[in-house]
């Protein structure tokens, strides 16, 4: 049965409103102040709250803020006999469904009540749907480690607690972050990603917090930062372990105060984001070495989720390969027993990303033919992303490609020679695909495009 809570210090209002709602067969409870109302909520869940603004002990708007944070699924309708536009705007910003002026109109009360409950039902249905769907965009696998990750995602999604996602490169940390967002109450809002390793230290503050016009030389217009763009949504701080200590301090301050100022600005801006962070580093070790702030680590590590490397879940290898081939429109090929064993025994240093690259090579080179052990062995040797360190990969190394007289050049020339060879090597490792190369080396695709044009490098079209 639908339960409604009325919080108002006027007995007449409580009685009248309760009578209206009970006639509509709602189960109604009343409280004379917000403290008593929240005590009731601790014991009994409700669907809707009618909340007065002027209350003893704790004001209605402050109570609204607390209720919205602790019980985000409950719709709240603010009622007041001293209404004004500023108060109404503030109430809606704090999460109120609607704002009604006293004396209350029977028709308005019932209309608002029906609309609020309909919205709540729709949200609950959407949440149930999201929780029951784990599709190709989610975490693929049937192994015990992945089952644990999947369960953690479901548990973590229902709260607003910060999450620290750890794991090696290529394990799928971003997929975890996106799955948490999609299953959360913030799913209808923005998911904003920041690759902390790809943004220069001089620009990280502007990227995160925005800037005002004229804040620095290139600030020709005001610009929102990622915290503002993620308002009421999710902010994903990828590669947080590569963030400078100075930037860490500023992020910590925003987390603590839930407010920020843009670079070059004086106006304080409220933030409302859920923060998810990811790293391939051991942040406890980084803290011990003084490279990561321990207080920020504790703030981020409320719910830890570790993505296991592919070598620790060999039972998922064939399942993942079948999935990736299916995405490419390729039927599962016949495979020699030796080839199958080779897949299961391979260490997969590039993890799921390396396996996906292999699927693309199979799709292009095998043409539906049976995969032989020798062919697969050759593919694994040449597979982009198979080695975490380029200098350990087969064929010509980057070091061998550099001219021997590079040390005789001046700094600018030597830097350009290295950069050209480095980018040429990375493009080759990633099949000439710009988006994949940019992701692999941690730069924006637009920046990589500019470098490619500068050096006249060849790419896949």
XYZ file of C-alpha atoms in Angstrom:
461
model
C 0.000 0.000 0.000
C 1.253 3.501 -0.837
C 2.536 5.306 2.263
C 2.612 9.086 2.617
C 4.247 11.121 5.391
C 3.017 14.619 6.292
C 5.430 16.863 8.231
C 3.800 20.109 9.399
C 3.654 21.879 12.754
C 0.039 23.003 12.261
C -2.423 20.336 13.533
C -5.178 21.641 11.254
C -3.030 21.247 8.130
C -1.973 17.752 9.154
C -5.568 16.708 9.785
C -6.981 18.231 6.568
C -4.230 16.889 4.322
C -4.383 13.438 5.931
C -8.147 13.318 5.420
C -7.811 14.183 1.709
C -5.189 11.503 1.143
C -6.885 8.810 3.223
C -10.045 9.288 1.143
C -7.873 8.244 -1.829
C -6.927 5.065 0.074
C -3.356 6.091 0.882
C -1.807 5.042 4.192
C -0.914 8.326 5.937
C 1.398 9.096 8.863
C 1.867 12.592 10.325
C 4.704 14.273 12.253
C 4.779 17.720 13.825
C 8.438 18.406 13.006
C 11.203 17.202 10.695
C 13.243 15.447 13.383
C 10.272 13.258 14.307
C 9.549 12.704 10.617
C 13.074 11.483 9.881
C 12.971 9.252 12.973
C 9.856 7.678 11.455
C 11.647 7.223 8.111
C 14.384 5.268 9.862
C 11.728 2.724 10.853
C 9.194 2.855 8.011
C 9.777 3.423 4.275
C 7.336 5.803 2.578
C 6.602 6.725 -1.034
C 5.890 10.444 -0.701
C 6.406 13.266 1.812
C 4.532 16.549 2.169
C 6.984 18.830 4.006
C 6.334 22.276 5.483
C 9.080 24.920 5.238
C 8.765 26.715 8.586
C 9.233 24.057 11.244
C 10.594 24.035 14.808
C 14.016 22.513 15.565
C 14.919 21.901 11.898
C 13.750 23.945 8.913
C 11.972 22.274 6.020
C 14.579 23.069 3.352
C 17.422 21.734 5.481
C 15.324 18.644 6.188
C 14.669 18.295 2.440
C 18.408 18.302 1.765
C 19.001 15.581 4.368
C 16.086 13.454 3.153
C 17.149 13.737 -0.487
C 20.689 12.593 0.361
C 19.706 9.749 2.693
C 16.533 8.539 0.961
C 16.938 9.602 -2.692
C 14.065 7.406 -3.872
C 11.400 9.309 -1.879
C 9.587 12.157 -3.629
C 9.091 15.300 -1.518
C 6.474 18.012 -2.039
C 7.181 21.279 -0.207
C 4.231 23.204 1.281
C 4.368 26.734 2.693
C 2.162 29.641 3.659
C 5.043 32.076 3.163
C 6.103 31.148 -0.346
C 8.254 33.213 -2.673
C 10.042 32.535 -5.936
C 13.503 32.219 -4.364
C 12.235 29.673 -1.860
C 10.550 27.625 -4.586
C 13.663 27.649 -6.773
C 15.854 26.589 -3.863
C 13.460 23.767 -2.966
C 13.510 22.376 -6.510
C 17.323 22.614 -6.620
C 17.451 20.595 -3.406
C 15.381 17.866 -5.046
C 11.741 18.723 -4.272
C 9.220 17.287 -6.715
C 6.942 20.333 -6.443
C 6.078 23.365 -4.310
C 2.513 24.056 -3.071
C 1.282 27.232 -1.419
C -1.121 27.295 1.523
C -4.088 27.285 1.688
C -3.883 23.954 -0.078
C -6.158 23.222 -3.029
C -7.748 19.764 -3.041
C -7.292 19.379 -6.799
C -3.655 20.508 -6.712
C -2.815 18.195 -3.820
C -4.271 15.156 -5.588
C -2.735 16.042 -8.960
C 0.737 16.544 -7.489
C 0.366 13.388 -5.432
C -0.571 11.250 -8.463
C 2.217 12.728 -10.604
C 4.871 12.241 -7.919
C 3.865 8.629 -7.320
C 3.741 7.921 -11.067
C 7.275 9.280 -11.480
C 8.497 7.222 -8.549
C 6.955 4.061 -10.013
C 8.579 4.740 -13.376
C 11.978 5.222 -11.734
C 11.605 1.998 -9.773
C 10.664 0.087 -12.937
C 13.662 1.527 -14.776
C 15.951 0.638 -11.880
C 14.633 -2.937 -11.823
C 15.136 -3.217 -15.573
C 18.692 -1.935 -15.358
C 19.525 -4.299 -12.515
C 18.248 -7.301 -14.439
C 20.093 -6.441 -17.645
C 23.762 -7.247 -18.089
C 24.231 -7.008 -21.840
C 27.171 -6.741 -24.224
C 28.056 -3.325 -22.851
C 28.521 -4.759 -19.383
C 31.019 -7.137 -17.852
C 31.319 -10.320 -19.925
C 32.290 -13.546 -18.192
C 31.037 -16.544 -16.237
C 34.021 -17.028 -13.915
C 33.829 -16.630 -10.149
C 36.009 -13.460 -10.090
C 33.721 -11.733 -12.607
C 30.600 -12.923 -10.775
C 31.957 -11.211 -7.653
C 32.649 -8.010 -9.600
C 29.149 -8.075 -11.072
C 27.604 -8.485 -7.627
C 29.725 -5.648 -6.236
C 28.558 -3.398 -9.070
C 24.905 -4.096 -8.234
C 25.459 -3.455 -4.529
C 27.492 -0.297 -5.097
C 25.091 1.189 -7.641
C 22.255 1.717 -5.156
C 24.221 4.215 -3.057
C 26.086 7.426 -3.791
C 29.306 6.203 -2.166
C 32.583 6.848 -3.975
C 34.200 3.848 -5.683
C 37.856 3.122 -6.445
C 38.261 0.699 -9.357
C 41.675 -0.958 -9.609
C 43.207 -3.310 -12.138
C 45.807 -3.648 -14.860
C 45.537 -1.831 -18.175
C 42.977 -3.387 -20.489
C 40.952 -5.189 -17.807
C 37.824 -3.080 -18.319
C 37.822 -0.553 -15.474
C 35.839 1.950 -17.540
C 33.171 -0.706 -18.188
C 32.775 -1.101 -14.429
C 32.335 2.647 -14.001
C 29.753 2.842 -16.783
C 27.856 -0.160 -15.398
C 27.677 1.437 -11.940
C 26.367 4.664 -13.461
C 23.810 2.853 -15.614
C 22.420 0.935 -12.614
C 22.355 3.967 -10.308
C 19.680 6.568 -9.584
C 21.852 9.023 -11.563
C 21.552 7.005 -14.786
C 19.428 9.655 -16.473
C 22.126 12.283 -15.983
C 25.572 12.720 -17.518
C 28.478 10.297 -17.254
C 31.587 12.463 -17.593
C 35.006 10.853 -17.973
C 38.366 12.487 -17.304
C 41.635 10.763 -18.219
C 43.870 12.336 -15.583
C 47.021 10.999 -17.264
C 46.203 12.621 -20.611
C 45.733 16.196 -19.381
C 48.842 18.346 -18.792
C 49.315 19.475 -15.194
C 48.960 23.109 -16.275
C 45.459 22.417 -17.652
C 44.045 19.901 -15.169
C 42.517 22.535 -12.868
C 40.750 24.244 -15.776
C 39.520 20.887 -17.115
C 38.099 19.813 -13.775
C 36.758 23.082 -12.382
C 36.317 25.275 -15.474
C 37.549 28.833 -15.969
C 36.274 32.347 -16.457
C 37.002 34.483 -19.491
C 40.460 36.031 -19.222
C 41.634 33.662 -16.476
C 44.711 32.895 -18.591
C 46.041 33.680 -22.060
C 43.879 31.247 -24.046
C 40.728 31.702 -21.941
C 38.748 33.621 -24.566
C 35.411 32.565 -23.043
C 34.047 31.173 -19.795
C 33.932 27.383 -19.698
C 32.381 24.810 -17.404
C 34.667 22.153 -15.966
C 33.990 18.430 -15.709
C 32.543 18.734 -12.180
C 29.881 21.134 -13.462
C 29.213 19.098 -16.603
C 28.573 16.039 -14.417
C 26.044 17.876 -12.192
C 23.645 15.310 -10.637
C 25.428 12.629 -12.673
C 28.663 10.661 -12.386
C 32.245 11.904 -12.712
C 34.753 9.190 -13.646
C 38.347 10.107 -12.794
C 40.330 7.580 -14.828
C 44.049 7.074 -14.097
C 43.690 9.026 -10.845
C 47.084 7.668 -9.762
C 48.757 9.890 -12.370
C 47.265 13.109 -11.016
C 49.740 15.585 -9.511
C 49.759 16.219 -5.764
C 48.661 19.816 -6.342
C 45.624 18.702 -8.344
C 44.871 15.999 -5.776
C 44.640 18.659 -3.063
C 42.110 20.649 -5.088
C 39.989 17.598 -5.863
C 40.018 16.666 -2.168
C 38.788 20.142 -1.243
C 35.873 19.930 -3.691
C 34.934 16.476 -2.387
C 34.959 17.728 1.202
C 33.141 21.016 0.644
C 30.983 20.018 -2.346
C 31.732 23.456 -3.768
C 34.202 24.865 -6.278
C 35.381 28.077 -7.870
C 36.344 28.237 -11.522
C 39.885 29.285 -12.382
C 39.906 33.082 -12.357
C 36.454 33.228 -10.763
C 35.157 34.310 -7.377
C 31.667 32.783 -7.474
C 31.215 29.630 -5.398
C 29.421 26.873 -7.327
C 27.677 23.935 -5.631
C 28.582 20.471 -6.877
C 26.421 17.366 -6.948
C 28.301 14.455 -8.480
C 29.062 10.866 -7.677
C 32.780 10.266 -8.048
C 34.187 7.028 -9.418
C 37.961 6.733 -9.779
C 40.190 4.155 -11.455
C 43.895 3.381 -11.489
C 46.338 0.678 -12.532
C 48.627 1.638 -9.647
C 48.749 0.427 -6.049
C 47.646 3.641 -4.352
C 48.574 2.408 -0.881
C 52.165 2.050 -2.088
C 51.929 5.432 -3.820
C 50.781 6.966 -0.516
C 53.707 5.370 1.323
C 56.105 6.871 -1.232
C 54.529 10.310 -0.937
C 53.174 10.313 -4.492
C 49.500 10.160 -3.565
C 47.601 11.885 -0.784
C 46.465 9.436 1.865
C 43.441 11.570 2.798
C 42.254 11.566 -0.821
C 42.839 7.811 -1.046
C 40.592 7.238 1.976
C 37.932 9.528 0.476
C 37.942 7.638 -2.828
C 38.309 4.096 -1.513
C 34.880 3.847 0.136
C 33.903 0.886 -2.056
C 36.903 -0.842 -3.687
C 36.338 -2.915 -6.834
C 39.243 -4.801 -8.390
C 39.047 -5.994 -11.991
C 41.031 -9.240 -12.215
C 43.504 -9.699 -15.081
C 42.450 -12.066 -17.849
C 45.116 -14.622 -16.891
C 43.316 -15.088 -13.542
C 40.023 -15.959 -15.251
C 40.966 -18.291 -18.120
C 37.444 -19.691 -18.150
C 36.261 -16.406 -19.670
C 38.742 -16.310 -22.571
C 36.735 -18.344 -25.097
C 33.481 -16.706 -23.970
C 34.946 -13.248 -24.537
C 36.444 -14.222 -27.893
C 33.075 -15.564 -29.052
C 31.431 -12.309 -27.917
C 33.935 -10.078 -29.747
C 33.686 -12.135 -32.932
C 29.893 -11.914 -32.700
C 30.132 -8.127 -32.472
C 32.125 -8.230 -35.715
C 29.511 -10.427 -37.398
C 31.832 -13.439 -37.497
C 30.648 -16.953 -36.639
C 32.619 -18.980 -34.126
C 35.385 -20.679 -36.167
C 36.652 -24.225 -35.942
C 39.863 -24.387 -33.958
C 42.598 -26.985 -33.549
C 42.924 -28.337 -30.022
C 46.422 -26.926 -29.843
C 45.131 -23.476 -30.757
C 42.476 -23.641 -28.046
C 45.072 -24.692 -25.474
C 47.331 -21.872 -26.631
C 44.578 -19.314 -26.014
C 44.023 -20.615 -22.497
C 47.751 -20.731 -21.694
C 48.620 -17.297 -23.112
C 49.464 -14.780 -20.321
C 47.432 -11.942 -21.918
C 49.548 -9.003 -20.707
C 47.186 -6.664 -22.576
C 44.171 -8.348 -20.928
C 40.714 -8.008 -22.519
C 41.911 -5.249 -24.849
C 44.514 -7.630 -26.289
C 41.893 -10.355 -26.743
C 39.593 -7.935 -28.570
C 42.459 -7.007 -30.904
C 43.026 -10.705 -31.586
C 39.338 -11.129 -32.471
C 39.688 -8.375 -35.064
C 42.731 -10.093 -36.589
C 40.883 -13.425 -36.734
C 37.897 -11.753 -38.400
C 40.097 -10.220 -41.096
C 42.685 -12.947 -41.701
C 40.922 -16.269 -41.182
C 37.910 -15.809 -43.495
C 35.910 -18.464 -41.645
C 38.641 -21.093 -42.032
C 39.761 -23.406 -39.262
C 42.245 -21.715 -36.947
C 45.499 -23.643 -36.861
C 47.932 -23.599 -33.978
C 50.796 -22.104 -35.984
C 48.620 -19.332 -37.403
C 47.314 -18.421 -33.951
C 50.833 -18.429 -32.531
C 51.894 -15.947 -35.205
C 48.845 -13.768 -34.494
C 49.571 -13.661 -30.777
C 53.150 -12.574 -31.431
C 52.014 -9.725 -33.673
C 48.850 -8.854 -31.766
C 48.606 -5.097 -30.982
C 48.517 -4.506 -27.243
C 50.090 -7.879 -26.489
C 53.035 -6.283 -24.691
C 52.758 -3.614 -22.040
C 56.301 -2.439 -22.748
C 57.135 -1.704 -26.413
C 60.806 -2.463 -25.944
C 59.952 -6.081 -25.127
C 57.894 -6.750 -28.251
C 59.090 -8.671 -31.276
C 60.432 -7.096 -34.471
C 62.122 -3.732 -34.672
C 62.003 -1.940 -31.361
C 61.510 1.770 -31.030
C 65.111 2.049 -29.869
C 66.332 0.354 -33.076
C 64.288 2.752 -35.220
C 65.826 5.920 -33.753
C 68.782 7.446 -35.623
C 72.118 6.850 -33.944
C 73.029 10.543 -34.093
C 69.953 11.710 -32.170
C 72.178 12.750 -29.254
C 74.024 15.171 -31.538
C 70.835 17.131 -32.262
C 69.612 20.088 -30.230
C 66.757 19.507 -27.782
C 63.896 20.598 -30.074
C 65.124 18.546 -33.033
C 65.791 15.475 -30.887
C 62.348 15.760 -29.310
C 60.676 15.903 -32.731
C 62.677 12.933 -34.031
C 61.698 10.880 -31.006
C 58.059 11.999 -31.143
C 57.719 11.111 -34.822
C 59.274 7.668 -34.362
C 57.294 7.048 -31.182
C 53.956 7.903 -32.810
C 54.825 5.919 -35.935
C 55.585 2.902 -33.761
C 52.410 3.253 -31.684
C 50.235 3.657 -34.777
C 51.732 0.465 -36.198
C 51.092 -1.342 -32.902
C 47.437 -0.290 -33.026
C 46.711 -1.032 -36.661
C 46.916 2.604 -37.748
C 43.636 3.359 -35.959
C 43.783 6.839 -34.437
C 41.167 6.392 -31.702
C 42.760 3.167 -30.462
C 46.270 4.647 -30.562
C 45.148 7.753 -28.666
C 43.608 5.578 -25.964
C 46.703 3.372 -25.758
C 49.139 6.266 -25.260
C 46.784 8.451 -23.213
C 46.223 11.513 -25.402
C 43.191 13.154 -26.954
C 42.444 11.944 -30.537
C 42.388 15.590 -31.684
C 45.940 16.088 -30.371
C 47.079 12.904 -32.097
C 45.478 14.057 -35.368
C 47.494 17.271 -35.180
C 50.761 15.380 -34.631
C 49.989 13.004 -37.500
C 49.468 15.937 -39.854
C 52.625 17.605 -38.571
C 54.822 14.578 -39.278
C 52.929 13.251 -42.322
C 52.333 9.848 -40.743
C 50.178 7.194 -42.398
C 46.997 5.996 -40.706
C 44.069 3.734 -41.396
C 41.264 5.540 -43.193
